[in-house]
């Protein structure tokens, strides 16, 4: 019998997880059972993915750069990547703003719903934590992000997944220095990192064997911890606008892929789908990164010289889904609370949502922290922030899952565009998890 493709297995796992979660909600003690016996399986899987993220970035970026024949090529890749990321993000924010202004989901929210949402969530620790986190982010000066990017201790940087940009900085620095000392002298180090890279990619394969079971656990846990269904329903129009915007973004990437790389967009979606499904299940582009890299390099054919830079950088700074969501959410909150927004306010949203998506961490819920900063930039009263966030809190997790899919798809699409533009788009070369298994046996 033909083996079922990975994305189908993952989809089946997700569906069964959803059904299982709903059943657990109906059963007395079902939530506790799921928390005690199911949730840990999902958490272990996410931990495994995060475990290999730093070694993978380090090995693949150093390999990617040291494979380049000269540094000017790296400069070309770098500049094109950053410019494309900024353009796609501005496009995403614009789509969000147009949709939310035309469809006005905030107008239909009754006083009663606002009061109910505020009562339920305004004092919730989730909302209060997000506001507190945003305050810390804001105290920093304008060049803080550059300062934060440069590590003062390489090992320290590698010991914390939140310091991914510092690891990227160190890897680029090391890779460029390897180029500069010449092939012969850099050879031992290069061999080491080449081999480390192969090993870590094999680890991705092995971890992915458990993906269908892990997504079952992840989705079951999301369902058992979801909020009051009545409140979810009240926000259906707002959620619909965000999802519509996200779907338009996916269409936009498909058009870019088709016109610039001349590849069939459905082929692109099929090959990248395991990464998308994981992004949806984990709500974290950082946790999905190893799988995104594996899919883009082996299944799509983007050269490592491009993907090793474009994808880790994209996971941390390019978040089109998050920025679109921030634009929609900020205007929705303003509409619902009767706070008038001028055209100038909307331009400020474009700018701050762009910066906020660069500053958002690639972890669940990060987009909501930065939303506080977007709201404050348009003069939203500080004492109403908790009420504003309370309005959208109930649907934040499902929307986080959807926007993470767009964040990951955007990174993958841009890596293809950049690869094509520098002549680094080759043929897929799929490796199976069990290559060499017989020899080991
Ligand atoms: N969860 C998103 C990501 O990891 C960030 C966010 O929008 O909250 O890409």
Tab-separated table of C-alpha atoms and ligand atoms in Angstrom:
chain	number	residue	atom	x	y	z
A	1	UNK	CA	0.000	0.000	0.000
A	2	UNK	CA	1.239	3.473	-0.838
A	3	UNK	CA	2.437	5.240	2.286
A	4	UNK	CA	0.238	8.137	3.389
A	5	UNK	CA	1.963	11.507	2.854
A	6	UNK	CA	3.110	13.252	6.015
A	7	UNK	CA	0.706	16.162	5.682
A	8	UNK	CA	-2.249	13.780	5.571
A	9	UNK	CA	-1.051	11.984	8.660
A	10	UNK	CA	-0.658	15.297	10.471
A	11	UNK	CA	-4.105	16.460	9.316
A	12	UNK	CA	-5.706	13.251	10.566
A	13	UNK	CA	-3.889	13.686	13.896
A	14	UNK	CA	-5.192	17.257	14.163
A	15	UNK	CA	-8.767	16.244	13.375
A	16	UNK	CA	-8.744	13.402	15.880
A	17	UNK	CA	-7.211	15.777	18.449
A	18	UNK	CA	-10.053	18.255	17.915
A	19	UNK	CA	-12.696	15.541	18.254
A	20	UNK	CA	-10.993	14.101	21.323
A	21	UNK	CA	-10.788	17.568	22.900
A	22	UNK	CA	-14.517	18.181	22.389
A	23	UNK	CA	-15.339	14.763	23.876
A	24	UNK	CA	-13.145	15.528	26.901
A	25	UNK	CA	-15.028	18.800	27.404
A	26	UNK	CA	-18.295	16.857	27.724
A	27	UNK	CA	-16.950	14.348	30.219
A	28	UNK	CA	-16.581	15.041	33.931
A	29	UNK	CA	-12.870	15.244	34.721
A	30	UNK	CA	-12.087	15.130	30.995
A	31	UNK	CA	-10.134	18.393	31.099
A	32	UNK	CA	-7.960	17.124	33.955
A	33	UNK	CA	-7.378	13.838	32.158
A	34	UNK	CA	-6.307	15.686	29.036
A	35	UNK	CA	-4.042	18.041	31.023
A	36	UNK	CA	-2.389	15.180	32.886
A	37	UNK	CA	-2.044	12.550	30.172
A	38	UNK	CA	-2.330	14.181	26.752
A	39	UNK	CA	-0.907	17.708	26.967
A	40	UNK	CA	2.616	16.535	27.995
A	41	UNK	CA	2.993	14.632	24.706
A	42	UNK	CA	2.487	17.856	22.756
A	43	UNK	CA	4.782	19.791	25.057
A	44	UNK	CA	7.579	17.236	24.652
A	45	UNK	CA	7.306	17.491	20.874
A	46	UNK	CA	7.534	21.298	20.930
A	47	UNK	CA	10.486	21.067	23.311
A	48	UNK	CA	12.280	18.677	20.946
A	49	UNK	CA	11.809	21.078	18.049
A	50	UNK	CA	13.075	23.978	20.126
A	51	UNK	CA	15.975	21.847	21.323
A	52	UNK	CA	17.398	21.561	17.839
A	53	UNK	CA	16.604	25.114	16.688
A	54	UNK	CA	19.855	26.714	17.881
A	55	UNK	CA	22.240	23.949	16.673
A	56	UNK	CA	20.396	23.971	13.353
A	57	UNK	CA	20.648	27.733	12.864
A	58	UNK	CA	24.290	27.686	13.830
A	59	UNK	CA	25.291	24.751	11.641
A	60	UNK	CA	23.226	25.662	8.612
A	61	UNK	CA	24.059	29.353	8.608
A	62	UNK	CA	27.782	28.725	9.010
A	63	UNK	CA	27.624	26.067	6.303
A	64	UNK	CA	25.554	28.342	4.061
A	65	UNK	CA	27.917	31.292	4.340
A	66	UNK	CA	31.124	29.316	4.152
A	67	UNK	CA	29.837	27.634	0.967
A	68	UNK	CA	29.596	31.044	-0.710
A	69	UNK	CA	32.525	31.860	-2.895
A	70	UNK	CA	32.583	35.538	-1.989
A	71	UNK	CA	31.034	37.890	0.529
A	72	UNK	CA	29.381	40.170	-2.006
A	73	UNK	CA	26.906	37.373	-2.714
A	74	UNK	CA	25.922	37.319	0.930
A	75	UNK	CA	25.410	41.061	0.872
A	76	UNK	CA	23.093	40.655	-2.118
A	77	UNK	CA	21.077	37.936	-0.405
A	78	UNK	CA	20.897	39.984	2.811
A	79	UNK	CA	19.686	43.193	1.205
A	80	UNK	CA	17.101	41.454	-0.998
A	81	UNK	CA	15.776	39.491	1.956
A	82	UNK	CA	15.288	42.501	4.196
A	83	UNK	CA	13.688	44.587	1.426
A	84	UNK	CA	11.281	41.773	0.470
A	85	UNK	CA	10.374	41.218	4.114
A	86	UNK	CA	9.547	44.883	4.615
A	87	UNK	CA	7.463	45.026	1.422
A	88	UNK	CA	5.404	41.911	2.246
A	89	UNK	CA	4.809	43.151	5.791
A	90	UNK	CA	3.611	46.574	4.650
A	91	UNK	CA	1.348	44.826	2.151
A	92	UNK	CA	-0.074	42.627	4.940
A	93	UNK	CA	-0.794	45.612	7.181
A	94	UNK	CA	-2.459	47.450	4.313
A	95	UNK	CA	-4.721	44.470	3.573
A	96	UNK	CA	-5.650	44.334	7.259
A	97	UNK	CA	-6.449	48.042	7.412
A	98	UNK	CA	-8.525	48.033	4.238
A	99	UNK	CA	-10.585	45.024	5.376
A	100	UNK	CA	-11.220	46.293	8.893
A	101	UNK	CA	-12.218	49.750	7.635
A	102	UNK	CA	-14.529	48.400	4.957
A	103	UNK	CA	-16.134	45.556	6.934
A	104	UNK	CA	-16.129	47.400	10.313
A	105	UNK	CA	-16.431	44.327	12.597
A	106	UNK	CA	-16.253	46.528	15.721
A	107	UNK	CA	-19.492	48.377	14.978
A	108	UNK	CA	-21.692	45.392	15.682
A	109	UNK	CA	-20.439	44.730	19.215
A	110	UNK	CA	-23.131	45.578	21.772
A	111	UNK	CA	-22.484	47.355	25.096
A	112	UNK	CA	-23.599	44.195	26.835
A	113	UNK	CA	-20.987	42.034	25.060
A	114	UNK	CA	-18.279	44.580	25.806
A	115	UNK	CA	-19.259	44.510	29.482
A	116	UNK	CA	-19.281	40.712	29.541
A	117	UNK	CA	-15.884	40.430	27.818
A	118	UNK	CA	-14.433	43.074	30.125
A	119	UNK	CA	-15.773	41.307	33.225
A	120	UNK	CA	-14.395	37.988	32.082
A	121	UNK	CA	-10.971	38.982	30.802
A	122	UNK	CA	-9.844	42.502	31.813
A	123	UNK	CA	-8.388	41.342	35.124
A	124	UNK	CA	-7.303	37.987	33.679
A	125	UNK	CA	-3.614	37.313	34.290
A	126	UNK	CA	-3.128	36.629	30.556
A	127	UNK	CA	-4.199	40.175	29.662
A	128	UNK	CA	-2.353	41.820	32.556
A	129	UNK	CA	0.870	39.915	31.725
A	130	UNK	CA	0.750	41.100	28.135
A	131	UNK	CA	0.415	44.737	29.218
A	132	UNK	CA	3.264	44.347	31.716
A	133	UNK	CA	5.507	42.727	29.076
A	134	UNK	CA	4.753	45.522	26.601
A	135	UNK	CA	5.776	48.136	29.173
A	136	UNK	CA	9.204	46.494	29.524
A	137	UNK	CA	9.649	46.461	25.733
A	138	UNK	CA	8.763	50.140	25.515
A	139	UNK	CA	11.265	51.472	27.999
A	140	UNK	CA	14.101	50.635	25.610
A	141	UNK	CA	15.588	53.284	23.264
A	142	UNK	CA	15.359	53.338	19.433
A	143	UNK	CA	18.676	51.536	18.842
A	144	UNK	CA	18.005	48.963	21.535
A	145	UNK	CA	17.266	46.260	18.950
A	146	UNK	CA	20.771	46.662	17.453
A	147	UNK	CA	22.301	46.529	20.892
A	148	UNK	CA	20.281	43.409	21.691
A	149	UNK	CA	21.375	41.711	18.485
A	150	UNK	CA	25.055	41.685	19.453
A	151	UNK	CA	25.917	39.058	22.067
A	152	UNK	CA	28.669	39.595	24.629
A	153	UNK	CA	28.928	35.896	25.226
A	154	UNK	CA	28.382	33.421	22.415
A	155	UNK	CA	27.591	30.541	24.759
A	156	UNK	CA	25.129	32.632	26.667
A	157	UNK	CA	23.368	33.480	23.403
A	158	UNK	CA	23.212	29.821	22.464
A	159	UNK	CA	21.711	28.918	25.812
A	160	UNK	CA	18.491	30.875	25.285
A	161	UNK	CA	16.075	30.377	22.386
A	162	UNK	CA	14.824	33.936	22.841
A	163	UNK	CA	18.283	35.148	21.791
A	164	UNK	CA	18.017	33.691	18.296
A	165	UNK	CA	19.068	36.952	16.620
A	166	UNK	CA	22.285	36.918	18.664
A	167	UNK	CA	23.023	33.375	17.479
A	168	UNK	CA	22.363	34.484	13.891
A	169	UNK	CA	24.752	37.396	14.369
A	170	UNK	CA	27.472	35.121	15.762
A	171	UNK	CA	27.016	32.533	13.001
A	172	UNK	CA	27.233	35.182	10.251
A	173	UNK	CA	30.326	36.690	11.869
A	174	UNK	CA	32.003	33.291	12.147
A	175	UNK	CA	30.974	32.250	8.615
A	176	UNK	CA	32.321	35.451	7.058
A	177	UNK	CA	35.595	35.096	8.967
A	178	UNK	CA	35.888	31.536	7.690
A	179	UNK	CA	35.520	32.836	4.122
A	180	UNK	CA	38.208	35.391	4.800
A	181	UNK	CA	40.862	32.961	6.040
A	182	UNK	CA	40.545	30.943	2.835
A	183	UNK	CA	39.243	27.507	2.014
A	184	UNK	CA	42.290	25.548	3.101
A	185	UNK	CA	42.591	26.931	6.592
A	186	UNK	CA	38.830	26.898	7.208
A	187	UNK	CA	38.429	23.293	6.063
A	188	UNK	CA	38.428	21.455	9.429
A	189	UNK	CA	35.844	23.810	10.902
A	190	UNK	CA	33.759	23.680	7.755
A	191	UNK	CA	33.727	19.904	7.788
A	192	UNK	CA	32.607	19.963	11.392
A	193	UNK	CA	29.681	22.291	10.736
A	194	UNK	CA	28.716	20.475	7.506
A	195	UNK	CA	28.481	17.262	9.428
A	196	UNK	CA	26.632	18.875	12.346
A	197	UNK	CA	24.161	20.249	9.828
A	198	UNK	CA	23.474	16.801	8.354
A	199	UNK	CA	23.032	15.327	11.800
A	200	UNK	CA	20.586	17.992	12.936
A	201	UNK	CA	18.524	17.619	9.766
A	202	UNK	CA	18.307	13.907	10.517
A	203	UNK	CA	17.097	14.814	14.004
A	204	UNK	CA	14.305	16.836	12.368
A	205	UNK	CA	13.312	13.734	10.376
A	206	UNK	CA	13.224	11.638	13.518
A	207	UNK	CA	11.198	14.177	15.488
A	208	UNK	CA	8.749	14.475	12.613
A	209	UNK	CA	7.946	10.774	12.925
A	210	UNK	CA	5.984	11.669	16.035
A	211	UNK	CA	4.332	14.761	14.507
A	212	UNK	CA	0.915	13.174	13.796
A	213	UNK	CA	0.604	12.046	17.443
A	214	UNK	CA	1.975	15.295	18.817
A	215	UNK	CA	-0.491	17.474	16.904
A	216	UNK	CA	-3.275	15.275	18.273
A	217	UNK	CA	-2.127	16.196	21.790
A	218	UNK	CA	-1.575	19.862	20.962
A	219	UNK	CA	-5.020	20.369	19.449
A	220	UNK	CA	-6.803	18.389	22.149
A	221	UNK	CA	-5.154	20.673	24.752
A	222	UNK	CA	-6.178	23.816	22.869
A	223	UNK	CA	-9.802	22.639	22.752
A	224	UNK	CA	-10.042	21.723	26.452
A	225	UNK	CA	-8.648	25.103	27.490
A	226	UNK	CA	-10.804	27.199	25.133
A	227	UNK	CA	-13.108	29.875	26.551
A	228	UNK	CA	-16.870	30.360	26.783
A	229	UNK	CA	-18.436	29.460	23.378
A	230	UNK	CA	-20.935	32.376	23.621
A	231	UNK	CA	-18.094	34.872	23.834
A	232	UNK	CA	-16.293	33.188	20.957
A	233	UNK	CA	-19.448	33.600	18.863
A	234	UNK	CA	-19.684	37.313	19.679
A	235	UNK	CA	-16.266	37.796	18.124
A	236	UNK	CA	-16.945	35.782	15.008
A	237	UNK	CA	-17.065	38.818	12.697
A	238	UNK	CA	-13.741	40.156	13.981
A	239	UNK	CA	-12.128	36.719	13.711
A	240	UNK	CA	-13.613	36.363	10.215
A	241	UNK	CA	-11.956	39.607	9.080
A	242	UNK	CA	-8.555	38.460	10.400
A	243	UNK	CA	-8.908	35.045	8.749
A	244	UNK	CA	-10.032	36.604	5.458
A	245	UNK	CA	-6.956	38.853	5.520
A	246	UNK	CA	-4.703	35.878	6.255
A	247	UNK	CA	-6.215	33.917	3.356
A	248	UNK	CA	-5.580	36.871	1.054
A	249	UNK	CA	-1.947	36.872	2.207
A	250	UNK	CA	-1.567	33.185	1.322
A	251	UNK	CA	-3.069	33.981	-2.106
A	252	UNK	CA	-0.594	36.849	-2.440
A	253	UNK	CA	2.360	34.511	-1.723
A	254	UNK	CA	1.017	32.013	-4.269
A	255	UNK	CA	0.842	34.755	-6.909
A	256	UNK	CA	4.412	35.842	-6.096
A	257	UNK	CA	5.689	32.261	-6.230
A	258	UNK	CA	3.897	31.591	-9.535
A	259	UNK	CA	5.018	34.776	-11.266
A	260	UNK	CA	8.568	35.032	-9.991
A	261	UNK	CA	9.709	31.434	-9.582
A	262	UNK	CA	7.338	30.036	-12.259
A	263	UNK	CA	6.424	27.180	-9.915
A	264	UNK	CA	2.926	25.841	-9.474
A	265	UNK	CA	1.562	27.479	-6.293
A	266	UNK	CA	-0.351	24.316	-5.357
A	267	UNK	CA	2.904	22.376	-5.469
A	268	UNK	CA	4.428	25.021	-3.179
A	269	UNK	CA	1.516	24.730	-0.724
A	270	UNK	CA	1.672	20.940	-0.770
A	271	UNK	CA	5.408	20.805	-0.110
A	272	UNK	CA	5.307	23.388	2.673
A	273	UNK	CA	2.106	22.020	4.257
A	274	UNK	CA	3.742	19.972	7.056
A	275	UNK	CA	5.410	23.180	8.294
A	276	UNK	CA	2.102	25.058	8.024
A	277	UNK	CA	0.255	22.391	9.957
A	278	UNK	CA	2.898	22.462	12.682
A	279	UNK	CA	2.781	26.250	12.789
A	280	UNK	CA	-0.975	25.957	13.296
A	281	UNK	CA	-0.648	23.327	16.020
A	282	UNK	CA	2.225	24.927	17.955
A	283	UNK	CA	1.494	28.674	17.360
A	284	UNK	CA	5.210	29.252	17.222
A	285	UNK	CA	7.313	30.071	14.164
A	286	UNK	CA	10.447	29.424	16.216
A	287	UNK	CA	9.397	25.883	17.099
A	288	UNK	CA	8.399	25.287	13.468
A	289	UNK	CA	11.691	26.629	12.080
A	290	UNK	CA	13.560	23.284	11.852
A	291	UNK	CA	10.701	21.802	9.832
A	292	UNK	CA	10.375	24.904	7.639
A	293	UNK	CA	14.093	24.681	6.853
A	294	UNK	CA	13.917	21.004	6.056
A	295	UNK	CA	10.899	21.422	3.759
A	296	UNK	CA	12.276	24.461	1.938
A	297	UNK	CA	15.705	22.952	1.329
A	298	UNK	CA	14.938	19.305	0.676
A	299	UNK	CA	11.402	19.362	-0.693
A	300	UNK	CA	11.316	22.698	-2.499
A	301	UNK	CA	14.924	22.975	-3.633
A	302	UNK	CA	16.062	26.319	-2.206
A	303	UNK	CA	19.820	26.320	-1.786
A	304	UNK	CA	21.122	26.284	1.766
A	305	UNK	CA	23.158	29.414	1.050
A	306	UNK	CA	19.831	31.257	0.874
A	307	UNK	CA	17.515	29.338	3.197
A	308	UNK	CA	19.993	29.212	6.071
A	309	UNK	CA	19.899	33.001	6.267
A	310	UNK	CA	16.409	33.893	5.042
A	311	UNK	CA	14.455	31.443	7.229
A	312	UNK	CA	15.935	31.999	10.727
A	313	UNK	CA	15.953	35.750	10.161
A	314	UNK	CA	12.385	35.538	8.857
A	315	UNK	CA	11.202	33.495	11.843
A	316	UNK	CA	12.352	36.280	14.146
A	317	UNK	CA	11.635	39.448	12.178
A	318	UNK	CA	9.176	38.687	9.371
A	319	UNK	CA	5.670	38.196	10.680
A	320	UNK	CA	3.147	39.172	8.043
A	321	UNK	CA	0.292	37.344	9.740
A	322	UNK	CA	1.055	38.998	13.062
A	323	UNK	CA	1.263	42.483	11.595
A	324	UNK	CA	-2.002	42.030	9.677
A	325	UNK	CA	-3.664	40.858	12.876
A	326	UNK	CA	-2.280	43.813	14.821
A	327	UNK	CA	-3.728	46.263	12.293
A	328	UNK	CA	-7.165	44.594	12.344
A	329	UNK	CA	-7.208	44.187	16.130
A	330	UNK	CA	-6.165	47.780	16.856
A	331	UNK	CA	-8.848	49.250	14.598
A	332	UNK	CA	-11.467	46.732	15.782
A	333	UNK	CA	-10.864	47.711	19.419
A	334	UNK	CA	-11.076	51.387	18.494
A	335	UNK	CA	-14.351	50.801	16.606
A	336	UNK	CA	-15.912	48.763	19.404
A	337	UNK	CA	-15.029	51.309	22.096
A	338	UNK	CA	-16.041	54.301	19.953
A	339	UNK	CA	-12.530	55.689	19.667
A	340	UNK	CA	-12.262	57.721	16.424
A	341	UNK	CA	-9.246	57.008	14.237
A	342	UNK	CA	-7.930	59.596	11.774
A	343	UNK	CA	-6.096	58.800	8.541
A	344	UNK	CA	-2.903	59.845	10.312
A	345	UNK	CA	-3.628	57.311	13.072
A	346	UNK	CA	-3.905	54.592	10.434
A	347	UNK	CA	-0.531	55.565	8.948
A	348	UNK	CA	0.975	55.340	12.422
A	349	UNK	CA	-0.516	51.844	12.696
A	350	UNK	CA	1.305	50.840	9.473
A	351	UNK	CA	4.612	52.003	10.884
A	352	UNK	CA	4.256	50.649	14.408
A	353	UNK	CA	2.766	47.325	13.296
A	354	UNK	CA	5.777	46.943	10.981
A	355	UNK	CA	8.205	47.609	13.824
A	356	UNK	CA	6.113	45.581	16.265
A	357	UNK	CA	6.116	42.517	14.024
A	358	UNK	CA	9.911	42.773	13.778
A	359	UNK	CA	10.089	43.005	17.558
A	360	UNK	CA	7.588	40.218	18.288
A	361	UNK	CA	9.076	36.982	19.552
A	362	UNK	CA	8.266	33.906	17.482
A	363	UNK	CA	6.290	32.293	20.303
A	364	UNK	CA	2.582	31.875	21.123
A	365	UNK	CA	0.803	35.090	22.017
A	366	UNK	CA	3.711	37.425	21.250
A	367	UNK	CA	1.658	39.382	18.728
A	368	UNK	CA	-0.736	40.491	21.444
A	369	UNK	CA	2.067	41.996	23.524
A	370	UNK	CA	3.120	44.161	20.624
A	371	UNK	CA	-0.505	45.095	19.957
A	372	UNK	CA	-0.347	47.077	23.206
A	373	UNK	CA	2.437	49.158	21.669
A	374	UNK	CA	0.449	49.681	18.462
A	375	UNK	CA	-2.558	50.833	20.510
A	376	UNK	CA	-0.486	53.220	22.567
A	377	UNK	CA	1.095	54.718	19.457
A	378	UNK	CA	-2.312	55.945	18.296
A	379	UNK	CA	-3.026	57.567	21.636
A	380	UNK	CA	-5.312	54.843	22.990
A	381	UNK	CA	-5.942	55.705	26.666
A	382	UNK	CA	-3.744	53.627	28.974
A	383	UNK	CA	-6.576	52.962	31.425
A	384	UNK	CA	-8.642	51.351	28.650
A	385	UNK	CA	-5.871	49.012	27.456
A	386	UNK	CA	-7.028	46.105	29.601
A	387	UNK	CA	-10.582	46.504	28.281
A	388	UNK	CA	-9.279	46.659	24.697
A	389	UNK	CA	-7.276	43.463	25.056
A	390	UNK	CA	-10.131	41.780	26.926
A	391	UNK	CA	-12.285	42.298	23.835
A	392	UNK	CA	-10.100	40.114	21.659
A	393	UNK	CA	-8.592	37.753	24.223
A	394	UNK	CA	-11.169	34.980	23.850
A	395	UNK	CA	-10.288	34.347	20.201
A	396	UNK	CA	-6.608	35.128	20.436
A	397	UNK	CA	-5.336	31.557	20.535
A	398	UNK	CA	-7.145	30.334	17.396
A	399	UNK	CA	-6.130	33.504	15.570
A	400	UNK	CA	-2.548	33.050	16.800
A	401	UNK	CA	-2.575	29.576	15.252
A	402	UNK	CA	-3.772	31.003	11.922
A	403	UNK	CA	-1.392	33.976	11.840
A	404	UNK	CA	1.581	31.726	12.633
A	405	UNK	CA	0.737	29.700	9.487
A	406	UNK	CA	0.987	32.915	7.463
A	407	UNK	CA	4.237	33.932	9.198
A	408	UNK	CA	5.830	30.615	8.257
A	409	UNK	CA	4.404	30.554	4.704
A	410	UNK	CA	5.678	34.099	4.149
A	411	UNK	CA	9.212	33.153	5.183
A	412	UNK	CA	9.175	30.120	2.891
A	413	UNK	CA	7.828	32.102	-0.081
A	414	UNK	CA	10.405	34.878	0.372
A	415	UNK	CA	13.209	32.316	0.547
A	416	UNK	CA	12.075	31.017	-2.852
A	417	UNK	CA	11.933	34.508	-4.355
A	418	UNK	CA	15.384	35.449	-3.059
A	419	UNK	CA	16.832	32.091	-4.156
A	420	UNK	CA	15.408	32.568	-7.649
A	421	UNK	CA	16.788	36.094	-7.894
A	422	UNK	CA	20.338	34.985	-7.073
A	423	UNK	CA	20.240	31.787	-9.144
A	424	UNK	CA	20.086	29.493	-6.118
A	425	UNK	CA	16.794	27.701	-6.774
A	426	UNK	CA	17.548	24.082	-7.583
A	427	UNK	CA	15.867	20.704	-7.598
A	428	UNK	CA	14.288	19.106	-4.515
A	429	UNK	CA	16.446	16.369	-2.963
A	430	UNK	CA	14.316	14.565	-0.439
A	431	UNK	CA	16.025	12.495	2.215
A	432	UNK	CA	14.037	9.967	4.157
A	433	UNK	CA	14.378	9.573	7.856
A	434	UNK	CA	15.482	5.987	7.368
A	435	UNK	CA	18.246	6.571	4.796
A	436	UNK	CA	21.197	4.470	6.010
A	437	UNK	CA	18.987	2.704	8.531
A	438	UNK	CA	19.913	-0.706	7.122
A	439	UNK	CA	23.631	-0.053	7.583
A	440	UNK	CA	23.041	0.919	11.209
A	441	UNK	CA	21.022	-2.201	11.805
B	1	LIG	N1	2.795	33.081	17.429
B	1	LIG	C1	3.323	33.922	16.396
B	1	LIG	C2	4.572	33.281	15.805
B	1	LIG	O1	5.237	32.525	16.468
B	1	LIG	C3	3.619	35.297	16.876
B	1	LIG	C4	2.312	35.972	17.234
B	1	LIG	O2	1.666	36.504	16.329
B	1	LIG	O3	1.895	35.927	18.384
B	1	LIG	O4	4.878	33.516	14.662
